[in-house]
């Protein structure tokens, strides 16, 4: 699945967290898309996938929005069967984005996107697929809420996979978290680290 370097095996986990800083999202996005494809093709059991993306600058990040849009559209896809409609199988992608810049300094298209996501979140708290944060990414809270910390069920050795392409500071936080929960969490870094 990965475009550069070694491919990270992601089958058999109960939940998968993809964590990226800035353009590091380019290193984890193919896994996001690959997991959606594999789930829709029934190659793997549907596992919740959460992309946690810290965006220091929208100047870089806006270039990869299409990757995220594609994965979300594919996840919602349109499955049809002969003689009728079959409801789409949604793999359970959710995305948490945190930006560091002042909202007023962002490009108009990005400001509109953020307003739309904030409106959706206010209408359906906790039930939207994209959550946008400004300045303070609650990384530890997101990890605790989404990582399966209990012992593995079924075929998996560990229930949670964290794959990351992140800054040194965030890498240190992930290593600490994975160390504290080593019996339940596999932490892998992509070959590309921003």
mmCIF file with all atom_site columns, C-alpha atoms in Angstrom:
data_model
loop_
_atom_site.group_PDB
_atom_site.id
_atom_site.type_symbol
_atom_site.label_atom_id
_atom_site.label_alt_id
_atom_site.label_comp_id
_atom_site.label_asym_id
_atom_site.label_entity_id
_atom_site.label_seq_id
_atom_site.pdbx_PDB_ins_code
_atom_site.Cartn_x
_atom_site.Cartn_y
_atom_site.Cartn_z
_atom_site.occupancy
_atom_site.B_iso_or_equiv
_atom_site.pdbx_formal_charge
_atom_site.auth_seq_id
_atom_site.auth_comp_id
_atom_site.auth_asym_id
_atom_site.auth_atom_id
_atom_site.pdbx_PDB_model_num
ATOM 1   C CA . UNK A 1 1   ? 0.000   0.000   0.000   1.00 0.00 ? 1   UNK A CA 1
ATOM 2   C CA . UNK A 1 2   ? 2.776   2.452   0.819   1.00 0.00 ? 2   UNK A CA 1
ATOM 3   C CA . UNK A 1 3   ? 4.262   4.471   -2.032  1.00 0.00 ? 3   UNK A CA 1
ATOM 4   C CA . UNK A 1 4   ? 7.776   4.780   -0.610  1.00 0.00 ? 4   UNK A CA 1
ATOM 5   C CA . UNK A 1 5   ? 9.857   2.342   1.394   1.00 0.00 ? 5   UNK A CA 1
ATOM 6   C CA . UNK A 1 6   ? 8.569   -0.759  3.112   1.00 0.00 ? 6   UNK A CA 1
ATOM 7   C CA . UNK A 1 7   ? 4.853   -1.510  3.186   1.00 0.00 ? 7   UNK A CA 1
ATOM 8   C CA . UNK A 1 8   ? 3.272   -1.692  6.631   1.00 0.00 ? 8   UNK A CA 1
ATOM 9   C CA . UNK A 1 9   ? 1.019   -4.734  7.157   1.00 0.00 ? 9   UNK A CA 1
ATOM 10  C CA . UNK A 1 10  ? -2.326  -3.578  8.558   1.00 0.00 ? 10  UNK A CA 1
ATOM 11  C CA . UNK A 1 11  ? -4.528  -6.666  8.427   1.00 0.00 ? 11  UNK A CA 1
ATOM 12  C CA . UNK A 1 12  ? -5.963  -8.181  11.577  1.00 0.00 ? 12  UNK A CA 1
ATOM 13  C CA . UNK A 1 13  ? -6.252  -5.100  13.781  1.00 0.00 ? 13  UNK A CA 1
ATOM 14  C CA . UNK A 1 14  ? -9.447  -4.054  15.524  1.00 0.00 ? 14  UNK A CA 1
ATOM 15  C CA . UNK A 1 15  ? -8.700  -0.376  14.963  1.00 0.00 ? 15  UNK A CA 1
ATOM 16  C CA . UNK A 1 16  ? -6.115  1.551   12.967  1.00 0.00 ? 16  UNK A CA 1
ATOM 17  C CA . UNK A 1 17  ? -4.860  5.047   13.733  1.00 0.00 ? 17  UNK A CA 1
ATOM 18  C CA . UNK A 1 18  ? -2.946  6.945   11.054  1.00 0.00 ? 18  UNK A CA 1
ATOM 19  C CA . UNK A 1 19  ? -1.125  9.946   12.502  1.00 0.00 ? 19  UNK A CA 1
ATOM 20  C CA . UNK A 1 20  ? 0.540   12.639  10.389  1.00 0.00 ? 20  UNK A CA 1
ATOM 21  C CA . UNK A 1 21  ? 2.182   16.023  10.720  1.00 0.00 ? 21  UNK A CA 1
ATOM 22  C CA . UNK A 1 22  ? 1.997   18.372  7.734   1.00 0.00 ? 22  UNK A CA 1
ATOM 23  C CA . UNK A 1 23  ? 3.020   16.670  4.504   1.00 0.00 ? 23  UNK A CA 1
ATOM 24  C CA . UNK A 1 24  ? 3.509   13.427  6.425   1.00 0.00 ? 24  UNK A CA 1
ATOM 25  C CA . UNK A 1 25  ? -0.107  12.807  5.438   1.00 0.00 ? 25  UNK A CA 1
ATOM 26  C CA . UNK A 1 26  ? 1.237   11.903  1.986   1.00 0.00 ? 26  UNK A CA 1
ATOM 27  C CA . UNK A 1 27  ? 2.995   8.897   3.559   1.00 0.00 ? 27  UNK A CA 1
ATOM 28  C CA . UNK A 1 28  ? -0.120  7.610   5.380   1.00 0.00 ? 28  UNK A CA 1
ATOM 29  C CA . UNK A 1 29  ? -2.803  8.518   2.802   1.00 0.00 ? 29  UNK A CA 1
ATOM 30  C CA . UNK A 1 30  ? -2.127  5.454   0.604   1.00 0.00 ? 30  UNK A CA 1
ATOM 31  C CA . UNK A 1 31  ? -2.833  3.274   3.646   1.00 0.00 ? 31  UNK A CA 1
ATOM 32  C CA . UNK A 1 32  ? -6.088  5.142   4.215   1.00 0.00 ? 32  UNK A CA 1
ATOM 33  C CA . UNK A 1 33  ? -7.124  4.582   0.603   1.00 0.00 ? 33  UNK A CA 1
ATOM 34  C CA . UNK A 1 34  ? -5.878  0.974   0.606   1.00 0.00 ? 34  UNK A CA 1
ATOM 35  C CA . UNK A 1 35  ? -7.844  0.140   3.752   1.00 0.00 ? 35  UNK A CA 1
ATOM 36  C CA . UNK A 1 36  ? -11.012 1.576   2.224   1.00 0.00 ? 36  UNK A CA 1
ATOM 37  C CA . UNK A 1 37  ? -10.464 -0.450  -0.970  1.00 0.00 ? 37  UNK A CA 1
ATOM 38  C CA . UNK A 1 38  ? -9.725  -3.662  0.975   1.00 0.00 ? 38  UNK A CA 1
ATOM 39  C CA . UNK A 1 39  ? -12.799 -3.232  3.171   1.00 0.00 ? 39  UNK A CA 1
ATOM 40  C CA . UNK A 1 40  ? -15.104 -2.567  0.220   1.00 0.00 ? 40  UNK A CA 1
ATOM 41  C CA . UNK A 1 41  ? -13.666 -5.572  -1.660  1.00 0.00 ? 41  UNK A CA 1
ATOM 42  C CA . UNK A 1 42  ? -14.192 -7.708  1.466   1.00 0.00 ? 42  UNK A CA 1
ATOM 43  C CA . UNK A 1 43  ? -10.463 -8.518  1.570   1.00 0.00 ? 43  UNK A CA 1
ATOM 44  C CA . UNK A 1 44  ? -10.284 -7.473  5.202   1.00 0.00 ? 44  UNK A CA 1
ATOM 45  C CA . UNK A 1 45  ? -12.814 -7.151  7.968   1.00 0.00 ? 45  UNK A CA 1
ATOM 46  C CA . UNK A 1 46  ? -13.960 -3.589  8.422   1.00 0.00 ? 46  UNK A CA 1
ATOM 47  C CA . UNK A 1 47  ? -11.827 -1.862  11.028  1.00 0.00 ? 47  UNK A CA 1
ATOM 48  C CA . UNK A 1 48  ? -12.369 1.690   12.218  1.00 0.00 ? 48  UNK A CA 1
ATOM 49  C CA . UNK A 1 49  ? -9.706  3.955   10.741  1.00 0.00 ? 49  UNK A CA 1
ATOM 50  C CA . UNK A 1 50  ? -8.901  7.332   12.270  1.00 0.00 ? 50  UNK A CA 1
ATOM 51  C CA . UNK A 1 51  ? -6.594  9.806   10.527  1.00 0.00 ? 51  UNK A CA 1
ATOM 52  C CA . UNK A 1 52  ? -5.162  12.311  12.993  1.00 0.00 ? 52  UNK A CA 1
ATOM 53  C CA . UNK A 1 53  ? -3.545  15.131  11.037  1.00 0.00 ? 53  UNK A CA 1
ATOM 54  C CA . UNK A 1 54  ? -1.664  18.065  12.576  1.00 0.00 ? 54  UNK A CA 1
ATOM 55  C CA . UNK A 1 55  ? -1.359  20.854  10.017  1.00 0.00 ? 55  UNK A CA 1
ATOM 56  C CA . UNK A 1 56  ? 1.296   23.478  10.844  1.00 0.00 ? 56  UNK A CA 1
ATOM 57  C CA . UNK A 1 57  ? 0.667   25.342  7.561   1.00 0.00 ? 57  UNK A CA 1
ATOM 58  C CA . UNK A 1 58  ? -2.257  25.218  5.140   1.00 0.00 ? 58  UNK A CA 1
ATOM 59  C CA . UNK A 1 59  ? 0.094   26.396  2.405   1.00 0.00 ? 59  UNK A CA 1
ATOM 60  C CA . UNK A 1 60  ? 1.376   22.823  2.222   1.00 0.00 ? 60  UNK A CA 1
ATOM 61  C CA . UNK A 1 61  ? -1.712  20.986  3.374   1.00 0.00 ? 61  UNK A CA 1
ATOM 62  C CA . UNK A 1 62  ? -4.214  22.261  0.815   1.00 0.00 ? 62  UNK A CA 1
ATOM 63  C CA . UNK A 1 63  ? -2.279  20.364  -1.850  1.00 0.00 ? 63  UNK A CA 1
ATOM 64  C CA . UNK A 1 64  ? -3.243  17.006  -0.347  1.00 0.00 ? 64  UNK A CA 1
ATOM 65  C CA . UNK A 1 65  ? -6.911  17.713  0.368   1.00 0.00 ? 65  UNK A CA 1
ATOM 66  C CA . UNK A 1 66  ? -7.848  15.815  -2.790  1.00 0.00 ? 66  UNK A CA 1
ATOM 67  C CA . UNK A 1 67  ? -6.324  12.645  -1.337  1.00 0.00 ? 67  UNK A CA 1
ATOM 68  C CA . UNK A 1 68  ? -8.527  12.912  1.746   1.00 0.00 ? 68  UNK A CA 1
ATOM 69  C CA . UNK A 1 69  ? -11.627 13.802  -0.295  1.00 0.00 ? 69  UNK A CA 1
ATOM 70  C CA . UNK A 1 70  ? -11.016 10.785  -2.530  1.00 0.00 ? 70  UNK A CA 1
ATOM 71  C CA . UNK A 1 71  ? -10.738 8.403   0.433   1.00 0.00 ? 71  UNK A CA 1
ATOM 72  C CA . UNK A 1 72  ? -13.928 9.755   2.015   1.00 0.00 ? 72  UNK A CA 1
ATOM 73  C CA . UNK A 1 73  ? -15.840 9.579   -1.275  1.00 0.00 ? 73  UNK A CA 1
ATOM 74  C CA . UNK A 1 74  ? -14.609 6.048   -1.869  1.00 0.00 ? 74  UNK A CA 1
ATOM 75  C CA . UNK A 1 75  ? -15.587 5.078   1.671   1.00 0.00 ? 75  UNK A CA 1
ATOM 76  C CA . UNK A 1 76  ? -19.130 6.317   1.043   1.00 0.00 ? 76  UNK A CA 1
ATOM 77  C CA . UNK A 1 77  ? -19.128 4.770   -2.481  1.00 0.00 ? 77  UNK A CA 1
ATOM 78  C CA . UNK A 1 78  ? -22.146 3.581   -4.388  1.00 0.00 ? 78  UNK A CA 1
ATOM 79  C CA . UNK A 1 79  ? -22.614 -0.201  -4.420  1.00 0.00 ? 79  UNK A CA 1
ATOM 80  C CA . UNK A 1 80  ? -25.323 -1.469  -6.715  1.00 0.00 ? 80  UNK A CA 1
ATOM 81  C CA . UNK A 1 81  ? -26.419 -5.006  -7.438  1.00 0.00 ? 81  UNK A CA 1
ATOM 82  C CA . UNK A 1 82  ? -28.377 -6.342  -10.360 1.00 0.00 ? 82  UNK A CA 1
ATOM 83  C CA . UNK A 1 83  ? -32.075 -5.968  -9.680  1.00 0.00 ? 83  UNK A CA 1
ATOM 84  C CA . UNK A 1 84  ? -31.756 -3.446  -6.894  1.00 0.00 ? 84  UNK A CA 1
ATOM 85  C CA . UNK A 1 85  ? -29.663 -1.280  -4.687  1.00 0.00 ? 85  UNK A CA 1
ATOM 86  C CA . UNK A 1 86  ? -27.394 -2.500  -1.969  1.00 0.00 ? 86  UNK A CA 1
ATOM 87  C CA . UNK A 1 87  ? -26.527 -0.016  0.759   1.00 0.00 ? 87  UNK A CA 1
ATOM 88  C CA . UNK A 1 88  ? -22.922 1.129   0.670   1.00 0.00 ? 88  UNK A CA 1
ATOM 89  C CA . UNK A 1 89  ? -20.519 -0.500  3.094   1.00 0.00 ? 89  UNK A CA 1
ATOM 90  C CA . UNK A 1 90  ? -18.815 2.242   5.035   1.00 0.00 ? 90  UNK A CA 1
ATOM 91  C CA . UNK A 1 91  ? -15.518 1.320   6.650   1.00 0.00 ? 91  UNK A CA 1
ATOM 92  C CA . UNK A 1 92  ? -15.707 3.869   9.417   1.00 0.00 ? 92  UNK A CA 1
ATOM 93  C CA . UNK A 1 93  ? -13.116 6.461   8.466   1.00 0.00 ? 93  UNK A CA 1
ATOM 94  C CA . UNK A 1 94  ? -12.936 9.483   10.678  1.00 0.00 ? 94  UNK A CA 1
ATOM 95  C CA . UNK A 1 95  ? -10.526 12.376  10.488  1.00 0.00 ? 95  UNK A CA 1
ATOM 96  C CA . UNK A 1 96  ? -9.292  14.779  13.153  1.00 0.00 ? 96  UNK A CA 1
ATOM 97  C CA . UNK A 1 97  ? -7.478  17.828  11.784  1.00 0.00 ? 97  UNK A CA 1
ATOM 98  C CA . UNK A 1 98  ? -5.685  20.487  13.787  1.00 0.00 ? 98  UNK A CA 1
ATOM 99  C CA . UNK A 1 99  ? -4.411  23.707  12.232  1.00 0.00 ? 99  UNK A CA 1
ATOM 100 C CA . UNK A 1 100 ? -2.049  26.226  13.842  1.00 0.00 ? 100 UNK A CA 1
ATOM 101 C CA . UNK A 1 101 ? -2.783  29.386  11.873  1.00 0.00 ? 101 UNK A CA 1
ATOM 102 C CA . UNK A 1 102 ? -5.273  32.153  12.575  1.00 0.00 ? 102 UNK A CA 1
ATOM 103 C CA . UNK A 1 103 ? -8.531  31.335  10.832  1.00 0.00 ? 103 UNK A CA 1
ATOM 104 C CA . UNK A 1 104 ? -8.651  34.801  9.221   1.00 0.00 ? 104 UNK A CA 1
ATOM 105 C CA . UNK A 1 105 ? -5.283  34.203  7.503   1.00 0.00 ? 105 UNK A CA 1
ATOM 106 C CA . UNK A 1 106 ? -6.413  30.974  5.838   1.00 0.00 ? 106 UNK A CA 1
ATOM 107 C CA . UNK A 1 107 ? -7.431  30.769  2.168   1.00 0.00 ? 107 UNK A CA 1
ATOM 108 C CA . UNK A 1 108 ? -11.190 31.401  1.658   1.00 0.00 ? 108 UNK A CA 1
ATOM 109 C CA . UNK A 1 109 ? -11.815 27.806  0.523   1.00 0.00 ? 109 UNK A CA 1
ATOM 110 C CA . UNK A 1 110 ? -10.207 26.464  3.711   1.00 0.00 ? 110 UNK A CA 1
ATOM 111 C CA . UNK A 1 111 ? -12.177 28.918  5.885   1.00 0.00 ? 111 UNK A CA 1
ATOM 112 C CA . UNK A 1 112 ? -15.390 27.693  4.247   1.00 0.00 ? 112 UNK A CA 1
ATOM 113 C CA . UNK A 1 113 ? -14.418 24.049  4.814   1.00 0.00 ? 113 UNK A CA 1
ATOM 114 C CA . UNK A 1 114 ? -13.692 24.731  8.508   1.00 0.00 ? 114 UNK A CA 1
ATOM 115 C CA . UNK A 1 115 ? -17.005 26.588  8.964   1.00 0.00 ? 115 UNK A CA 1
ATOM 116 C CA . UNK A 1 116 ? -18.898 23.690  7.357   1.00 0.00 ? 116 UNK A CA 1
ATOM 117 C CA . UNK A 1 117 ? -17.176 21.112  9.587   1.00 0.00 ? 117 UNK A CA 1
ATOM 118 C CA . UNK A 1 118 ? -17.772 23.204  12.722  1.00 0.00 ? 118 UNK A CA 1
ATOM 119 C CA . UNK A 1 119 ? -21.453 23.575  11.785  1.00 0.00 ? 119 UNK A CA 1
ATOM 120 C CA . UNK A 1 120 ? -21.840 19.818  11.249  1.00 0.00 ? 120 UNK A CA 1
ATOM 121 C CA . UNK A 1 121 ? -20.137 19.113  14.578  1.00 0.00 ? 121 UNK A CA 1
ATOM 122 C CA . UNK A 1 122 ? -22.430 21.573  16.400  1.00 0.00 ? 122 UNK A CA 1
ATOM 123 C CA . UNK A 1 123 ? -25.501 19.939  14.820  1.00 0.00 ? 123 UNK A CA 1
ATOM 124 C CA . UNK A 1 124 ? -24.373 16.375  15.581  1.00 0.00 ? 124 UNK A CA 1
ATOM 125 C CA . UNK A 1 125 ? -21.733 16.487  18.331  1.00 0.00 ? 125 UNK A CA 1
ATOM 126 C CA . UNK A 1 126 ? -19.409 13.497  18.225  1.00 0.00 ? 126 UNK A CA 1
ATOM 127 C CA . UNK A 1 127 ? -21.161 11.972  15.205  1.00 0.00 ? 127 UNK A CA 1
ATOM 128 C CA . UNK A 1 128 ? -19.360 13.664  12.333  1.00 0.00 ? 128 UNK A CA 1
ATOM 129 C CA . UNK A 1 129 ? -16.580 12.050  10.330  1.00 0.00 ? 129 UNK A CA 1
ATOM 130 C CA . UNK A 1 130 ? -14.337 15.127  10.291  1.00 0.00 ? 130 UNK A CA 1
ATOM 131 C CA . UNK A 1 131 ? -13.484 17.134  13.401  1.00 0.00 ? 131 UNK A CA 1
ATOM 132 C CA . UNK A 1 132 ? -11.394 20.296  13.102  1.00 0.00 ? 132 UNK A CA 1
ATOM 133 C CA . UNK A 1 133 ? -9.356  21.713  15.984  1.00 0.00 ? 133 UNK A CA 1
ATOM 134 C CA . UNK A 1 134 ? -7.518  25.038  16.163  1.00 0.00 ? 134 UNK A CA 1
ATOM 135 C CA . UNK A 1 135 ? -4.097  25.216  17.814  1.00 0.00 ? 135 UNK A CA 1
ATOM 136 C CA . UNK A 1 136 ? -4.361  22.439  20.414  1.00 0.00 ? 136 UNK A CA 1
ATOM 137 C CA . UNK A 1 137 ? -4.559  18.909  19.048  1.00 0.00 ? 137 UNK A CA 1
ATOM 138 C CA . UNK A 1 138 ? -5.851  16.688  21.874  1.00 0.00 ? 138 UNK A CA 1
ATOM 139 C CA . UNK A 1 139 ? -3.559  13.854  20.730  1.00 0.00 ? 139 UNK A CA 1
ATOM 140 C CA . UNK A 1 140 ? -3.547  11.859  23.956  1.00 0.00 ? 140 UNK A CA 1
ATOM 141 C CA . UNK A 1 141 ? -7.338  12.105  24.288  1.00 0.00 ? 141 UNK A CA 1
ATOM 142 C CA . UNK A 1 142 ? -7.828  10.978  20.683  1.00 0.00 ? 142 UNK A CA 1
ATOM 143 C CA . UNK A 1 143 ? -5.442  8.057   21.180  1.00 0.00 ? 143 UNK A CA 1
ATOM 144 C CA . UNK A 1 144 ? -7.122  6.966   24.413  1.00 0.00 ? 144 UNK A CA 1
ATOM 145 C CA . UNK A 1 145 ? -10.615 7.297   22.913  1.00 0.00 ? 145 UNK A CA 1
ATOM 146 C CA . UNK A 1 146 ? -9.836  5.356   19.734  1.00 0.00 ? 146 UNK A CA 1
ATOM 147 C CA . UNK A 1 147 ? -7.127  2.881   20.628  1.00 0.00 ? 147 UNK A CA 1
ATOM 148 C CA . UNK A 1 148 ? -8.383  -0.491  21.779  1.00 0.00 ? 148 UNK A CA 1
ATOM 149 C CA . UNK A 1 149 ? -6.418  -0.844  24.991  1.00 0.00 ? 149 UNK A CA 1
ATOM 150 C CA . UNK A 1 150 ? -8.002  -4.116  26.099  1.00 0.00 ? 150 UNK A CA 1
ATOM 151 C CA . UNK A 1 151 ? -6.487  -7.486  25.087  1.00 0.00 ? 151 UNK A CA 1
ATOM 152 C CA . UNK A 1 152 ? -6.957  -8.542  21.469  1.00 0.00 ? 152 UNK A CA 1
ATOM 153 C CA . UNK A 1 153 ? -9.993  -10.490 20.316  1.00 0.00 ? 153 UNK A CA 1
ATOM 154 C CA . UNK A 1 154 ? -10.015 -13.095 17.558  1.00 0.00 ? 154 UNK A CA 1
ATOM 155 C CA . UNK A 1 155 ? -7.019  -13.436 15.251  1.00 0.00 ? 155 UNK A CA 1
ATOM 156 C CA . UNK A 1 156 ? -5.090  -10.274 16.061  1.00 0.00 ? 156 UNK A CA 1
ATOM 157 C CA . UNK A 1 157 ? -2.119  -10.307 18.410  1.00 0.00 ? 157 UNK A CA 1
ATOM 158 C CA . UNK A 1 158 ? -2.641  -6.668  19.349  1.00 0.00 ? 158 UNK A CA 1
ATOM 159 C CA . UNK A 1 159 ? -5.899  -4.820  18.755  1.00 0.00 ? 159 UNK A CA 1
ATOM 160 C CA . UNK A 1 160 ? -4.539  -1.403  17.753  1.00 0.00 ? 160 UNK A CA 1
ATOM 161 C CA . UNK A 1 161 ? -2.125  -0.332  15.014  1.00 0.00 ? 161 UNK A CA 1
ATOM 162 C CA . UNK A 1 162 ? -0.727  3.197   14.970  1.00 0.00 ? 162 UNK A CA 1
ATOM 163 C CA . UNK A 1 163 ? 1.121   4.111   11.757  1.00 0.00 ? 163 UNK A CA 1
ATOM 164 C CA . UNK A 1 164 ? 2.728   7.527   11.755  1.00 0.00 ? 164 UNK A CA 1
ATOM 165 C CA . UNK A 1 165 ? 4.632   10.060  9.693   1.00 0.00 ? 165 UNK A CA 1
ATOM 166 C CA . UNK A 1 166 ? 5.123   12.848  12.202  1.00 0.00 ? 166 UNK A CA 1
ATOM 167 C CA . UNK A 1 167 ? 7.362   15.549  13.637  1.00 0.00 ? 167 UNK A CA 1
ATOM 168 C CA . UNK A 1 168 ? 9.908   14.651  16.321  1.00 0.00 ? 168 UNK A CA 1
ATOM 169 C CA . UNK A 1 169 ? 7.746   16.125  19.096  1.00 0.00 ? 169 UNK A CA 1
ATOM 170 C CA . UNK A 1 170 ? 4.686   14.105  18.092  1.00 0.00 ? 170 UNK A CA 1
ATOM 171 C CA . UNK A 1 171 ? 6.846   11.018  17.539  1.00 0.00 ? 171 UNK A CA 1
ATOM 172 C CA . UNK A 1 172 ? 8.005   11.244  21.170  1.00 0.00 ? 172 UNK A CA 1
ATOM 173 C CA . UNK A 1 173 ? 4.384   11.431  22.370  1.00 0.00 ? 173 UNK A CA 1
ATOM 174 C CA . UNK A 1 174 ? 3.418   8.393   20.283  1.00 0.00 ? 174 UNK A CA 1
ATOM 175 C CA . UNK A 1 175 ? 6.390   6.361   21.536  1.00 0.00 ? 175 UNK A CA 1
ATOM 176 C CA . UNK A 1 176 ? 5.429   7.194   25.127  1.00 0.00 ? 176 UNK A CA 1
ATOM 177 C CA . UNK A 1 177 ? 1.780   6.214   24.543  1.00 0.00 ? 177 UNK A CA 1
ATOM 178 C CA . UNK A 1 178 ? 2.712   2.967   22.790  1.00 0.00 ? 178 UNK A CA 1
ATOM 179 C CA . UNK A 1 179 ? 5.170   2.133   25.577  1.00 0.00 ? 179 UNK A CA 1
ATOM 180 C CA . UNK A 1 180 ? 2.496   2.640   28.223  1.00 0.00 ? 180 UNK A CA 1
ATOM 181 C CA . UNK A 1 181 ? 0.107   0.369   26.283  1.00 0.00 ? 181 UNK A CA 1
ATOM 182 C CA . UNK A 1 182 ? 2.619   -2.023  24.719  1.00 0.00 ? 182 UNK A CA 1
ATOM 183 C CA . UNK A 1 183 ? 0.467   -5.113  25.246  1.00 0.00 ? 183 UNK A CA 1
ATOM 184 C CA . UNK A 1 184 ? -2.297  -3.678  23.055  1.00 0.00 ? 184 UNK A CA 1
ATOM 185 C CA . UNK A 1 185 ? -0.681  -1.214  20.632  1.00 0.00 ? 185 UNK A CA 1
ATOM 186 C CA . UNK A 1 186 ? 1.684   -1.691  17.688  1.00 0.00 ? 186 UNK A CA 1
ATOM 187 C CA . UNK A 1 187 ? 3.428   1.546   16.670  1.00 0.00 ? 187 UNK A CA 1
ATOM 188 C CA . UNK A 1 188 ? 5.092   1.747   13.255  1.00 0.00 ? 188 UNK A CA 1
ATOM 189 C CA . UNK A 1 189 ? 6.659   4.736   11.538  1.00 0.00 ? 189 UNK A CA 1
ATOM 190 C CA . UNK A 1 190 ? 6.623   5.150   7.776   1.00 0.00 ? 190 UNK A CA 1
ATOM 191 C CA . UNK A 1 191 ? 9.967   5.529   6.039   1.00 0.00 ? 191 UNK A CA 1
ATOM 192 C CA . UNK A 1 192 ? 9.166   9.203   5.347   1.00 0.00 ? 192 UNK A CA 1
ATOM 193 C CA . UNK A 1 193 ? 9.145   11.416  8.444   1.00 0.00 ? 193 UNK A CA 1
ATOM 194 C CA . UNK A 1 194 ? 8.635   15.188  8.071   1.00 0.00 ? 194 UNK A CA 1
#
